[in-house]
XYZ file of C-alpha atoms in Angstrom:
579
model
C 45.896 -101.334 -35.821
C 43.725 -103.092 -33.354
C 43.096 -99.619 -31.273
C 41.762 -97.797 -34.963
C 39.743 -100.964 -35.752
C 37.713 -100.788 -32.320
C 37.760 -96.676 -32.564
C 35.690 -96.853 -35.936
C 33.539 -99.666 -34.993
C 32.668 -97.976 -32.669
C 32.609 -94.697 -34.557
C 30.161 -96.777 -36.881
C 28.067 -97.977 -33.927
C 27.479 -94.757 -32.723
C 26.413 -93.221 -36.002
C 23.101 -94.017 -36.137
C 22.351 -93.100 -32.438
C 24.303 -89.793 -33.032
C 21.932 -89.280 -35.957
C 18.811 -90.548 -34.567
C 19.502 -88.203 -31.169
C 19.688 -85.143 -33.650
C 16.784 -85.959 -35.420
C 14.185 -86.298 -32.583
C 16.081 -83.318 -31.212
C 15.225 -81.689 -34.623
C 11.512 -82.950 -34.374
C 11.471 -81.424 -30.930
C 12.454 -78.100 -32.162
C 10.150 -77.930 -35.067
C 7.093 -78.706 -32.461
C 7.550 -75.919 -30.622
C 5.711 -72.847 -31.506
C 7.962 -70.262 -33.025
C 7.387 -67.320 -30.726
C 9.327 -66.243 -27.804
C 6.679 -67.848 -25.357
C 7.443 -71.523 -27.002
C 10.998 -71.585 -26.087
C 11.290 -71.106 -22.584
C 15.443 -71.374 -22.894
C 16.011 -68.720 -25.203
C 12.416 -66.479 -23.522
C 14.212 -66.697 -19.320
C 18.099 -65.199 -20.631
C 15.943 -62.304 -23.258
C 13.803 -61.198 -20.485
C 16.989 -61.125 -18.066
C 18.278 -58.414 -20.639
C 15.359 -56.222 -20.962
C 15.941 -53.489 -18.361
C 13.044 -51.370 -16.755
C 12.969 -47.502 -17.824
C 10.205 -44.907 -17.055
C 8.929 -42.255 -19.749
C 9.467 -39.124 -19.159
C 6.412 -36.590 -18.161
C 6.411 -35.942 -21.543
C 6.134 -39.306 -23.061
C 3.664 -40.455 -21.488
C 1.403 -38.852 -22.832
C 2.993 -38.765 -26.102
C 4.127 -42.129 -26.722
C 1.934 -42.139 -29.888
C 2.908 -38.453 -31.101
C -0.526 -36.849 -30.337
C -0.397 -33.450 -30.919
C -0.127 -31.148 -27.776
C -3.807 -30.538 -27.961
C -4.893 -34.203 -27.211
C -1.848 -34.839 -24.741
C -3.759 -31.654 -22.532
C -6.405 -33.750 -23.242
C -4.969 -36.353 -21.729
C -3.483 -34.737 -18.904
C -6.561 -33.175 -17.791
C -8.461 -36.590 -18.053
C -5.680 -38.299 -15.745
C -6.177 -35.456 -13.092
C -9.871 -35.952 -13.069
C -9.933 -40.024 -12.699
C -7.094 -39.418 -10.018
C -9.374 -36.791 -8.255
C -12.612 -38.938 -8.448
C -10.621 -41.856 -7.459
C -9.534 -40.399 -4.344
C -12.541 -38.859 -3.273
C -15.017 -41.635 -4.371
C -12.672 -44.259 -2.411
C -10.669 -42.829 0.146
C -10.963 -44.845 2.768
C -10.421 -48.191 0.339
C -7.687 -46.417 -0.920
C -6.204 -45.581 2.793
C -6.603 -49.400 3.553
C -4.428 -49.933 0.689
C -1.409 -47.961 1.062
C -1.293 -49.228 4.452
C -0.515 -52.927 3.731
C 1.226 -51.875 0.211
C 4.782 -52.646 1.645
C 4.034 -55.268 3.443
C 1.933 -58.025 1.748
C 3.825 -59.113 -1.148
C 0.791 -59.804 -3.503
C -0.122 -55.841 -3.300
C 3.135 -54.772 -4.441
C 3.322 -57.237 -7.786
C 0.051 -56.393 -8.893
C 0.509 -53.218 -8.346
C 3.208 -53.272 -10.401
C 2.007 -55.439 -13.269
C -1.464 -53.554 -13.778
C -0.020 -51.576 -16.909
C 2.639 -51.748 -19.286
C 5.516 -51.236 -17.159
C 7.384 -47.690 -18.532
C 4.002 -46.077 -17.536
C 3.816 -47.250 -14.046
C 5.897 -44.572 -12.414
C 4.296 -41.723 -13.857
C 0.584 -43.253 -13.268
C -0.864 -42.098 -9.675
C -0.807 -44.601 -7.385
C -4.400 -44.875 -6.553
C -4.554 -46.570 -10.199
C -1.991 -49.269 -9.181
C -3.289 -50.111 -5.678
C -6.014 -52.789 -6.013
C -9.454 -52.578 -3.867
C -10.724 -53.851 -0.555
C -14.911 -55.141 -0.249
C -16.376 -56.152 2.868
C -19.568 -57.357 1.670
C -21.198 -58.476 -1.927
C -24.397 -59.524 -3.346
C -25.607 -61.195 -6.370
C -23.724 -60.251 -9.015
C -22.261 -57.004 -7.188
C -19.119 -56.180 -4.709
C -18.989 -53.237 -2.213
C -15.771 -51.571 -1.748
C -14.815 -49.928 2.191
C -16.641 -46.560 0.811
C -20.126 -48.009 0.181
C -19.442 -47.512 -3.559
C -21.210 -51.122 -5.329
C -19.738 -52.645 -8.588
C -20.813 -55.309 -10.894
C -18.067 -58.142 -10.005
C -16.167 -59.142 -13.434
C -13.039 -60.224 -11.660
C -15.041 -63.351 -10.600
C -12.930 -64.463 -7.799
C -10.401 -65.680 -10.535
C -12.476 -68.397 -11.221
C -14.174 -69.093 -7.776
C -17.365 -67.212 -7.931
C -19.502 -69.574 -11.251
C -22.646 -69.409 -9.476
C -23.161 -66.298 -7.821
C -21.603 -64.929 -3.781
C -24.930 -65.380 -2.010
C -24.943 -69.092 -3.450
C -21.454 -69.671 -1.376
C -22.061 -67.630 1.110
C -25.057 -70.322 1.333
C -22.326 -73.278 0.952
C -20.406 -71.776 3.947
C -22.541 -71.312 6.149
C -24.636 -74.697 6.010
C -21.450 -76.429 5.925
C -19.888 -75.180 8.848
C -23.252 -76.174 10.508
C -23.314 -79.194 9.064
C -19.080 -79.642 10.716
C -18.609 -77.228 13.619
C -19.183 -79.934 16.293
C -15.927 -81.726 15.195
C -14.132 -78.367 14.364
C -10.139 -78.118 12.875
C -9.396 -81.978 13.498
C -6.669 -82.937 10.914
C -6.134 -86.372 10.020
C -9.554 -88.119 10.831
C -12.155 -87.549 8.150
C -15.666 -85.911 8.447
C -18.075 -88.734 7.491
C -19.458 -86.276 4.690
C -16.325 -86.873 2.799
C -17.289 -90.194 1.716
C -20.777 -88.294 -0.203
C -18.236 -85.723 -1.652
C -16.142 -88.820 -3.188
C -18.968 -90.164 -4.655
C -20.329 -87.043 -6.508
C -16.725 -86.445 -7.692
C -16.566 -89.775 -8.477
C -19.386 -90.021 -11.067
C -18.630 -85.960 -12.676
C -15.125 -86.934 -13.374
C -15.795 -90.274 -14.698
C -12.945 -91.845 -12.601
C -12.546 -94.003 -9.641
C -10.266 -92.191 -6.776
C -10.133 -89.057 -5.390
C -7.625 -87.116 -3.141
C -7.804 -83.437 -1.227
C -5.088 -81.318 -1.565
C -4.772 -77.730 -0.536
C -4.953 -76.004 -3.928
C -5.427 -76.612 -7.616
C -1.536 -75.679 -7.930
C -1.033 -78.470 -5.143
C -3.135 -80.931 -6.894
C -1.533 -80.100 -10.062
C 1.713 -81.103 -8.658
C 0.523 -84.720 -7.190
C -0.881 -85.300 -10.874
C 2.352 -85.097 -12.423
C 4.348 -86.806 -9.990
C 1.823 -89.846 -10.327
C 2.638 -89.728 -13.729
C 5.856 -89.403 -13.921
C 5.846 -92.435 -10.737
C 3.927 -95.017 -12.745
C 5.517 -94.328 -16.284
C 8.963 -94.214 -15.507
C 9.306 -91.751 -17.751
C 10.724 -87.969 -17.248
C 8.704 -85.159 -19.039
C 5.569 -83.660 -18.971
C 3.885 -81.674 -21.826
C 2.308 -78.529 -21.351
C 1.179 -76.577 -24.478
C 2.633 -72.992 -25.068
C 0.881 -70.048 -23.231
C -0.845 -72.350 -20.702
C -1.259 -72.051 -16.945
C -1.116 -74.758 -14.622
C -0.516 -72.905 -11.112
C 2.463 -71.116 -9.953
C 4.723 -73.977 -9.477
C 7.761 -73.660 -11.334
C 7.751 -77.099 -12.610
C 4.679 -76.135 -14.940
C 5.346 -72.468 -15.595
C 8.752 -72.260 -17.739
C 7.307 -69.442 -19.781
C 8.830 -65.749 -20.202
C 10.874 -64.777 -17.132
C 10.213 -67.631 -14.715
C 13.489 -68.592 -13.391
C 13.838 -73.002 -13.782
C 16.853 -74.523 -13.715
C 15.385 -78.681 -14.704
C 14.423 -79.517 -18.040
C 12.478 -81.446 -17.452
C 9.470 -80.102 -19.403
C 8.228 -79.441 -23.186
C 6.264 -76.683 -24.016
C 4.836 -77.658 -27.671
C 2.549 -75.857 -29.632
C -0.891 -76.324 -29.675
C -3.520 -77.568 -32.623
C -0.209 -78.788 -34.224
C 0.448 -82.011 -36.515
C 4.243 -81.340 -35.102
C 3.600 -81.956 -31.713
C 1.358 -85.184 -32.798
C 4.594 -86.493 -33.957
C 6.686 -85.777 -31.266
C 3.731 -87.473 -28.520
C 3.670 -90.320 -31.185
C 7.535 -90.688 -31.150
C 9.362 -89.940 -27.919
C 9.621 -92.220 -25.749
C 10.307 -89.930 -22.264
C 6.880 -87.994 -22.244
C 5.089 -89.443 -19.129
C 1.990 -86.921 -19.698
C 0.701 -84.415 -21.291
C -1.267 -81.250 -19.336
C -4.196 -79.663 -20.716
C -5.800 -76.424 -19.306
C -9.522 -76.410 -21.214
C -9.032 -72.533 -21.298
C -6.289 -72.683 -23.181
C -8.767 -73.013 -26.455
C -9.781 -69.455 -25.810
C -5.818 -68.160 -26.862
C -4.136 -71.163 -28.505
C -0.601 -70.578 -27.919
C -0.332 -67.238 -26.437
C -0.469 -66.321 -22.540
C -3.551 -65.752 -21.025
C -4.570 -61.810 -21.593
C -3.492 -59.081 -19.733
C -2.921 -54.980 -19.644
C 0.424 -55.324 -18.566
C 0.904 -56.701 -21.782
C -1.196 -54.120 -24.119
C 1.704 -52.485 -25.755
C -0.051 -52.151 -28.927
C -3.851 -53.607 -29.961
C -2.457 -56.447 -31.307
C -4.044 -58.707 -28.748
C -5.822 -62.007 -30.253
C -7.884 -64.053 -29.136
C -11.153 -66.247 -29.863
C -12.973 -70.017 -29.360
C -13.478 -72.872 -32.103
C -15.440 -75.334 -30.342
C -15.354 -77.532 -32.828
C -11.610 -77.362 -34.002
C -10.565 -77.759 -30.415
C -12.557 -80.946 -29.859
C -11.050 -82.475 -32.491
C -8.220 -81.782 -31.188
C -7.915 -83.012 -27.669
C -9.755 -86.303 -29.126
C -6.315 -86.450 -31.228
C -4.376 -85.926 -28.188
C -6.507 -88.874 -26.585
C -5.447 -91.434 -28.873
C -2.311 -90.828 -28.937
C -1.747 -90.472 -25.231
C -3.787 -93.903 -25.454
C -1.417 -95.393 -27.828
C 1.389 -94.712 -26.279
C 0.808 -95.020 -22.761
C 1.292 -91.318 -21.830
C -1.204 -90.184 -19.120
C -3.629 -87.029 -20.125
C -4.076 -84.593 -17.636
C -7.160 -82.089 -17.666
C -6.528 -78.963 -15.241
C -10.091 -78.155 -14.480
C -8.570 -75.608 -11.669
C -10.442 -72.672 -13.496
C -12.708 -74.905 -16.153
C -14.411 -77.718 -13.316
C -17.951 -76.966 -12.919
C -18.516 -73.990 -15.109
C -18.282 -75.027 -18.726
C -20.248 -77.566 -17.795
C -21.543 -80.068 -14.697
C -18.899 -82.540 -16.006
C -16.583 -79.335 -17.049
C -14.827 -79.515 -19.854
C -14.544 -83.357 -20.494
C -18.123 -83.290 -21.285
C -17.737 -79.591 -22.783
C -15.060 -81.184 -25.334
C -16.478 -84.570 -25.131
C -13.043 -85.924 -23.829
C -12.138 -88.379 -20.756
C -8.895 -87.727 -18.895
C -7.235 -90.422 -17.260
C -6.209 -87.423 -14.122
C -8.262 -84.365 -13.264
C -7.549 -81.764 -11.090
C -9.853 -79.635 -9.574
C -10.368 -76.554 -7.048
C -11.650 -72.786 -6.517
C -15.500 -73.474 -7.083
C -15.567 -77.068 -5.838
C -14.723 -75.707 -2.087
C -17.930 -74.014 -2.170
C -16.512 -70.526 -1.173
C -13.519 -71.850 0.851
C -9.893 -73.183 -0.552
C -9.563 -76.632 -2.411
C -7.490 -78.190 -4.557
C -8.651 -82.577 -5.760
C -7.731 -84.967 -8.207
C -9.639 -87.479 -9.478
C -8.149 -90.258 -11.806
C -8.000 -94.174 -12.309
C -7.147 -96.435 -9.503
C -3.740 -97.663 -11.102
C -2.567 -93.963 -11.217
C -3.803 -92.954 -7.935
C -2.392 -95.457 -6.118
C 0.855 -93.794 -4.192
C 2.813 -97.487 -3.729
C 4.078 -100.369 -5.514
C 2.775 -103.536 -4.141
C 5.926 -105.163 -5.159
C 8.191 -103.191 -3.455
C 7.425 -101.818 -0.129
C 9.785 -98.712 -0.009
C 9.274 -97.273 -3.792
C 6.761 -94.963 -2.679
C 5.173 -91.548 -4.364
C 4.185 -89.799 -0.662
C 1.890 -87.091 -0.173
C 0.005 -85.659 2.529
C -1.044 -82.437 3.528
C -1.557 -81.136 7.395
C -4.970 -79.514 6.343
C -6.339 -81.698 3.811
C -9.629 -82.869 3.932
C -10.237 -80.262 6.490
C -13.888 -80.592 8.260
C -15.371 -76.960 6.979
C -14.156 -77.460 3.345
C -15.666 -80.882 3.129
C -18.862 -79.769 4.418
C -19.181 -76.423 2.515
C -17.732 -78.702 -1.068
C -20.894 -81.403 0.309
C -23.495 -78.629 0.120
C -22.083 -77.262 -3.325
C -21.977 -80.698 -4.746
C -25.453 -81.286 -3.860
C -26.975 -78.266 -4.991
C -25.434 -78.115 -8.567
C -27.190 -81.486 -8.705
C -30.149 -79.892 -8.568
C -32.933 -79.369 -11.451
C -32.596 -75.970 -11.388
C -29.034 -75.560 -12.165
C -28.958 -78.841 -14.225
C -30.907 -76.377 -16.493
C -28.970 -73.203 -16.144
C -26.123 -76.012 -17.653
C -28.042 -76.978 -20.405
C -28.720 -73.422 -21.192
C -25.646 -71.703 -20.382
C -23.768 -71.778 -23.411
C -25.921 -71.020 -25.824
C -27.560 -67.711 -23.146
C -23.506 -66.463 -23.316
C -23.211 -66.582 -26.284
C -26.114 -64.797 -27.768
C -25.423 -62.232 -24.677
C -21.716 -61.495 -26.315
C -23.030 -60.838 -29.700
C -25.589 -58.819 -28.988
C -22.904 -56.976 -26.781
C -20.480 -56.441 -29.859
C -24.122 -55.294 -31.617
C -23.976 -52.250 -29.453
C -20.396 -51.647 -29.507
C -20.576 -51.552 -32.917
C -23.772 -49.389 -33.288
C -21.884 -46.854 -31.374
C -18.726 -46.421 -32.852
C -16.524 -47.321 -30.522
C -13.262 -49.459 -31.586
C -14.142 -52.214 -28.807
C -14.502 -56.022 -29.530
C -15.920 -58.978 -27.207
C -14.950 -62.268 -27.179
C -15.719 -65.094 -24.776
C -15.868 -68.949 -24.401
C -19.210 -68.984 -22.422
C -19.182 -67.062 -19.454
C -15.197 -65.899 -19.652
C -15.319 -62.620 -21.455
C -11.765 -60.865 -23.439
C -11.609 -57.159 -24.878
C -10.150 -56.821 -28.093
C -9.488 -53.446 -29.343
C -10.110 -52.676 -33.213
C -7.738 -49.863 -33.981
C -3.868 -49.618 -33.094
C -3.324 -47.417 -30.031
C -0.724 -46.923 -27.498
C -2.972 -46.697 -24.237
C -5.470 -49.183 -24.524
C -4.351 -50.197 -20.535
C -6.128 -47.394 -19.191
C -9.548 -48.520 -20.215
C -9.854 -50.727 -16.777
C -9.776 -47.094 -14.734
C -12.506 -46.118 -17.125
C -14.533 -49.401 -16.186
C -13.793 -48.896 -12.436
C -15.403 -45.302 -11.931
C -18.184 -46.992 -14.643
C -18.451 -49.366 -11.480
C -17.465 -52.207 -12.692
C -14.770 -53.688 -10.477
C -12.218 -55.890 -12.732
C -9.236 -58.255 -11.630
C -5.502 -56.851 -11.530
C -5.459 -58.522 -14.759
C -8.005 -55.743 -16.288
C -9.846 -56.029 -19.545
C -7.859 -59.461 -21.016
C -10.602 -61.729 -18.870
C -13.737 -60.859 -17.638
C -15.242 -63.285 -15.543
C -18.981 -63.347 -15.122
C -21.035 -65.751 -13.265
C -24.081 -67.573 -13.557
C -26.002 -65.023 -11.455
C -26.005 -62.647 -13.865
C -29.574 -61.799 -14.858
C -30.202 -60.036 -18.032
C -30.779 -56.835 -16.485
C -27.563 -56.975 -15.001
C -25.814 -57.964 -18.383
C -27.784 -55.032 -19.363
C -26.381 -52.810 -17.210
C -23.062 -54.141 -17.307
C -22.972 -53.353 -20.768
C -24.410 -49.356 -20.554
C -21.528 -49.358 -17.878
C -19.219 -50.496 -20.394
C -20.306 -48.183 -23.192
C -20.162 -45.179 -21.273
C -16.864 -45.630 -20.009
C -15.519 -45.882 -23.599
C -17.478 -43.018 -24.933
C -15.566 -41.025 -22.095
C -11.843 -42.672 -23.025
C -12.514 -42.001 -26.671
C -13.354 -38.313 -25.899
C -10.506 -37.595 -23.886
C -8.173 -38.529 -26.226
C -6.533 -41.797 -25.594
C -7.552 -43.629 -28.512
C -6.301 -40.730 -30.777
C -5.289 -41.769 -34.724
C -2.736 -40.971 -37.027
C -1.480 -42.528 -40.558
C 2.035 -43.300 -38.721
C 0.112 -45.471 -35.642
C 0.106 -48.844 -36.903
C 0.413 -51.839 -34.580
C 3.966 -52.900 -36.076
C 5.063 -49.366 -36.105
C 4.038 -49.271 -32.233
C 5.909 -52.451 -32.010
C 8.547 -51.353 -33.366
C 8.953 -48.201 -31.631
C 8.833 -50.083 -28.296
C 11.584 -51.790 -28.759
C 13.446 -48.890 -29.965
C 13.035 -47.860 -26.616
C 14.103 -50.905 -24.936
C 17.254 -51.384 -27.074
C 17.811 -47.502 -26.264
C 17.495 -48.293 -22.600
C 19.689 -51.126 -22.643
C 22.364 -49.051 -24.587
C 22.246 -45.573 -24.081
C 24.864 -45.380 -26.586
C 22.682 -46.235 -29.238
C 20.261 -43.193 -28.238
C 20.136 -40.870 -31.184
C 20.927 -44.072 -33.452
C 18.062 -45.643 -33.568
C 14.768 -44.220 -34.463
C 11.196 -46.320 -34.664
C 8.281 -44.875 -37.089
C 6.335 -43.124 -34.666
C 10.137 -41.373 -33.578
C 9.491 -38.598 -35.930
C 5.922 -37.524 -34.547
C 7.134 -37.926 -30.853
C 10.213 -35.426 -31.548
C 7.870 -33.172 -33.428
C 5.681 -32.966 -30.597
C 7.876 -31.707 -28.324
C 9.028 -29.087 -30.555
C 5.127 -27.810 -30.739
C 4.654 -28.538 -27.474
C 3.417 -25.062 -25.449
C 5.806 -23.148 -23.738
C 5.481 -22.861 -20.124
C 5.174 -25.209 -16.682
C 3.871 -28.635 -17.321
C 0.260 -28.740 -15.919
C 0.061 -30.994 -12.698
C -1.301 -34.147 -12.655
């Protein structure tokens, strides 16, 4: 009797910590966002399943049903951008395929530059990426002598311009060569640098890391250190670096859970912040108001022309100001990662953009003036890497080339000159000048027909594409022979600098427009009732679920199935034309 008394007091005990477990678990659930991307569990075992598969000749350029007509269209228009391609660039191109197999970085974008059951029947000139050996202003020069207006902005690097850090550079290194690579004593311009840094993030320590990736990971582990506490909180779609301990998202193997990935501009994940008691921070990336809850934009994605994006200034404000007082409240640290945002949204990036103060920032690209950085900047308490109580409960980290003499000297000259009246104004300006530069850029598109939309948050530039179409990814080789010379990413970010000029906007945007006038006439943007964006959708996966069970081939059929078999019933008789 004694044995069942203690079993359901303790069955009674347990109750309400059984119940209250479930609920927060329940709480947690509900503030995730509901697509694939905001459960990074159930997103990591579906992308294990989906198995690669290649469309046939045929398909390729029928994926949409065209007629036969437009996929000879098609066909002949691939042949000519391959032929151009390889003439206009053959020695960049050469330069290419020669470290293709053997630089790692050159075989995943190569592979990732298009949806992938196009990218074995795509020439592999399209795939490779580019070599330059020598820009100016706003332009790059590929190993052929062909110039290109720059929009891949050297992923974030390149706000003001490559003759202003070629400038940086050089007077740096003048300013350091006499000490040269010495690691571990400090260049007496670091203590200036500090300073600066000091007084644009608002905060009072500073320490030099590698990388914004590396600096991302000493922010959370100071976090985590000085809370106690286990979890961070990243918001769904965001980018913090390629360490796996911020990037759970689709397809990135993790094995800790040790993360939440919550939705963004949510009341939900206000009351999990407000209620849990194991977040120790929560990670911001500014950009992340440009596509709320999706991943940043790319062609490898552009199945259909269902991509989305666009900037409430406003909304998102309000927002992180939320996110401030509760993270004040309840002792969680905020995080900005100003890796990509420092020093181009605005002089104080986005905290003065959004009007926010972080208690960490991390910063990098642009702050090295031209060479690699990675910093963070927060308050003494969470900077401080030891307990002063106990001796050996330490958070160490060091780095064998941090602080390095020719990166402090080339980030001195960059901090000084953005100090200086004349960019001071290009900030106040900048915004608004971007702005009215996009809209009058969706003007034309619109005056001309063409089913193109532009949106941006300032200088960072997204194509959105008005009418539901299959092949949307090959617009980037349209922009390249335009000369316009794009990331591997293509047309989901376009990143412009501050050296732009009007005339070059200008002719950035004639580029532009001509380059779709020629897509649209060879045929890729072709329309039919049947070509819907959910009918697209639907038909791709038709094709995956094919792929993954051949069995079901026959079984299934997707909307646009019909058109596709019709077309090669019609097609003409004969050899295939060579591509």
């Amino acid at each position: 009797m004694t044995s069942t008394f203690v079993f359901y007091a303790v069955a009674a005990m347990a109750s309400p910590y059984l119940i209250y477990r479930l609920a927060a678990r329940f709480q947690l659930s509900r503030a995730k966002h509901p697509s694939l991307r905001g459960h990074s569990n159930l997103s990591r075992r579906i992308a294990r399943l989906i198995p690669f598969f290649s469309y046939s000749e045929h398909d390729f350029f029928a994926s949409d049903g065209a007629p036969p007509a437009v996929q000879q269209q098609r066909r002949k228009a691939m042949r000519g951008l391959q032929a151009n391609a390889e003439q206009q660039c053959a020695e960049t191109l050469a330069h290419c395929r020669a470290i293709q197999n053997s630089v790692s970085d050159v075989r995943f974008t190569s592979r990732y530059r298009v949806p992938f059951p196009y990218s074995r029947q795509l020439p592999d000139c399209f795939l490779l990426g580019s070599m330059a050996d020598e820009t100016r202003g706003s332009q790059v020069r590929d190993l052929d002598g062909n110039w290109r207006y720059d929009l891949s902005g050297s992923y974030g690097v390149n706000v003001f311009g490559y003759d202003f850090y070629k400038q940086c550079m050089d007077e740096g290194i003048a300013q350091t060569k006499a000490l040269g690579p010495v690691l571990g004593l400090y260049h007496p311009l670091i203590a200036e640098n500090v300073n600066i840094i000091r007084q644009v993030s608002g905060l009072d320590e500073v320490s030099f890391h590698m990388s914004g990736t590396e600096a991302v990971m000493q922010a959370v582990r100071l976090a985590r250190y000085h809370t106690g506490k286990t979890h961070l909180v990243r918001f769904c779609g965001a980018y913090h670096g390629w360490w796996d301990g911020v990037q759970p998202g689709i397809g990135n193997t993790r094995k800790a859970r040790d993360v939440y990935t919550l939705a963004d501009l949510s009341e939900k994940t206000l009351h999990v912040l407000r209620t849990r008691s194991d977040i120790a921070c929560v990670l911001i990336n500014p950009l992340q108001a440009f596509h709320p809850n999706c991943d940043a934009p790319s062609d490898t994605a552009l199945i259909a022309s269902d991509r989305s994006n666009g900037f409430d200034k406003q909304r998102y404000s309000e927002w992180l100001t939320r996110i401030r007082n509760v993270c004040t409240e309840r002792g969680i640290v905020l995080i900005f990662d100003e890796v990509f945002t420092g020093f181009r949204l605005a002089y104080r990036g986005a905290q003065e953009f959004y009007g926010v103060q972080a208690d960490l920032v991390t910063y990098g690209k642009t702050l090295g003036g031209g060479l690699p950085v990675g910093v963070l900047a927060g308050t003494q308490k969470l900077m401080q890497r030891f307990k002063d109580n106990q001796p050996v409960n330490v958070s160490f980290a060091r780095g064998t080339f941090n602080s390095h003499p020719y990166v402090m000297g080339a980030m001195n000259v960059f901090l000084n000159r953005i100090g200086q009246s004349d960019i001071q104004q290009q900030y106040l300006e900048s915004e608004s000048l971007w702005n009215t530069r996009v809209a009058q850029f969706n003007q034309r598109l619109e005056s001309e027909g063409l089913p193109l939309q532009i949106t941006n948050i300032h200088s960072i530039l997204s194509v959105l594409y008005t009418l539901p179409g299959r092949y949307n990814w090959m617009f980037q080789f349209y922009l390249r022979q335009a000369g316009l010379e794009l990331s591997w990413t293509g047309t989901g970010r376009l990143i412009m600098t501050y050296r732009f000029t009007d005339d070059d906007f200008n002719q950035v945007v004639e580029r532009f427009v001509s380059a779709a006038h020629q897509m649209q006439s060879d045929g890729w943007w072709w329309q039919s009732p049947e070509l819907t964006n959910k009918a697209i959708k639907r038909q791709f996966l038709v094709d995956v679920l094919t792929a993954r069970f051949p069995f079901l081939a026959g079984r299934l059929s997707g909307p646009l199935a019909t058109s596709r078999e019709k077309s090669a019933k019609d097609r003409v008789k004969g050899p295939v034309p060579a591509r």
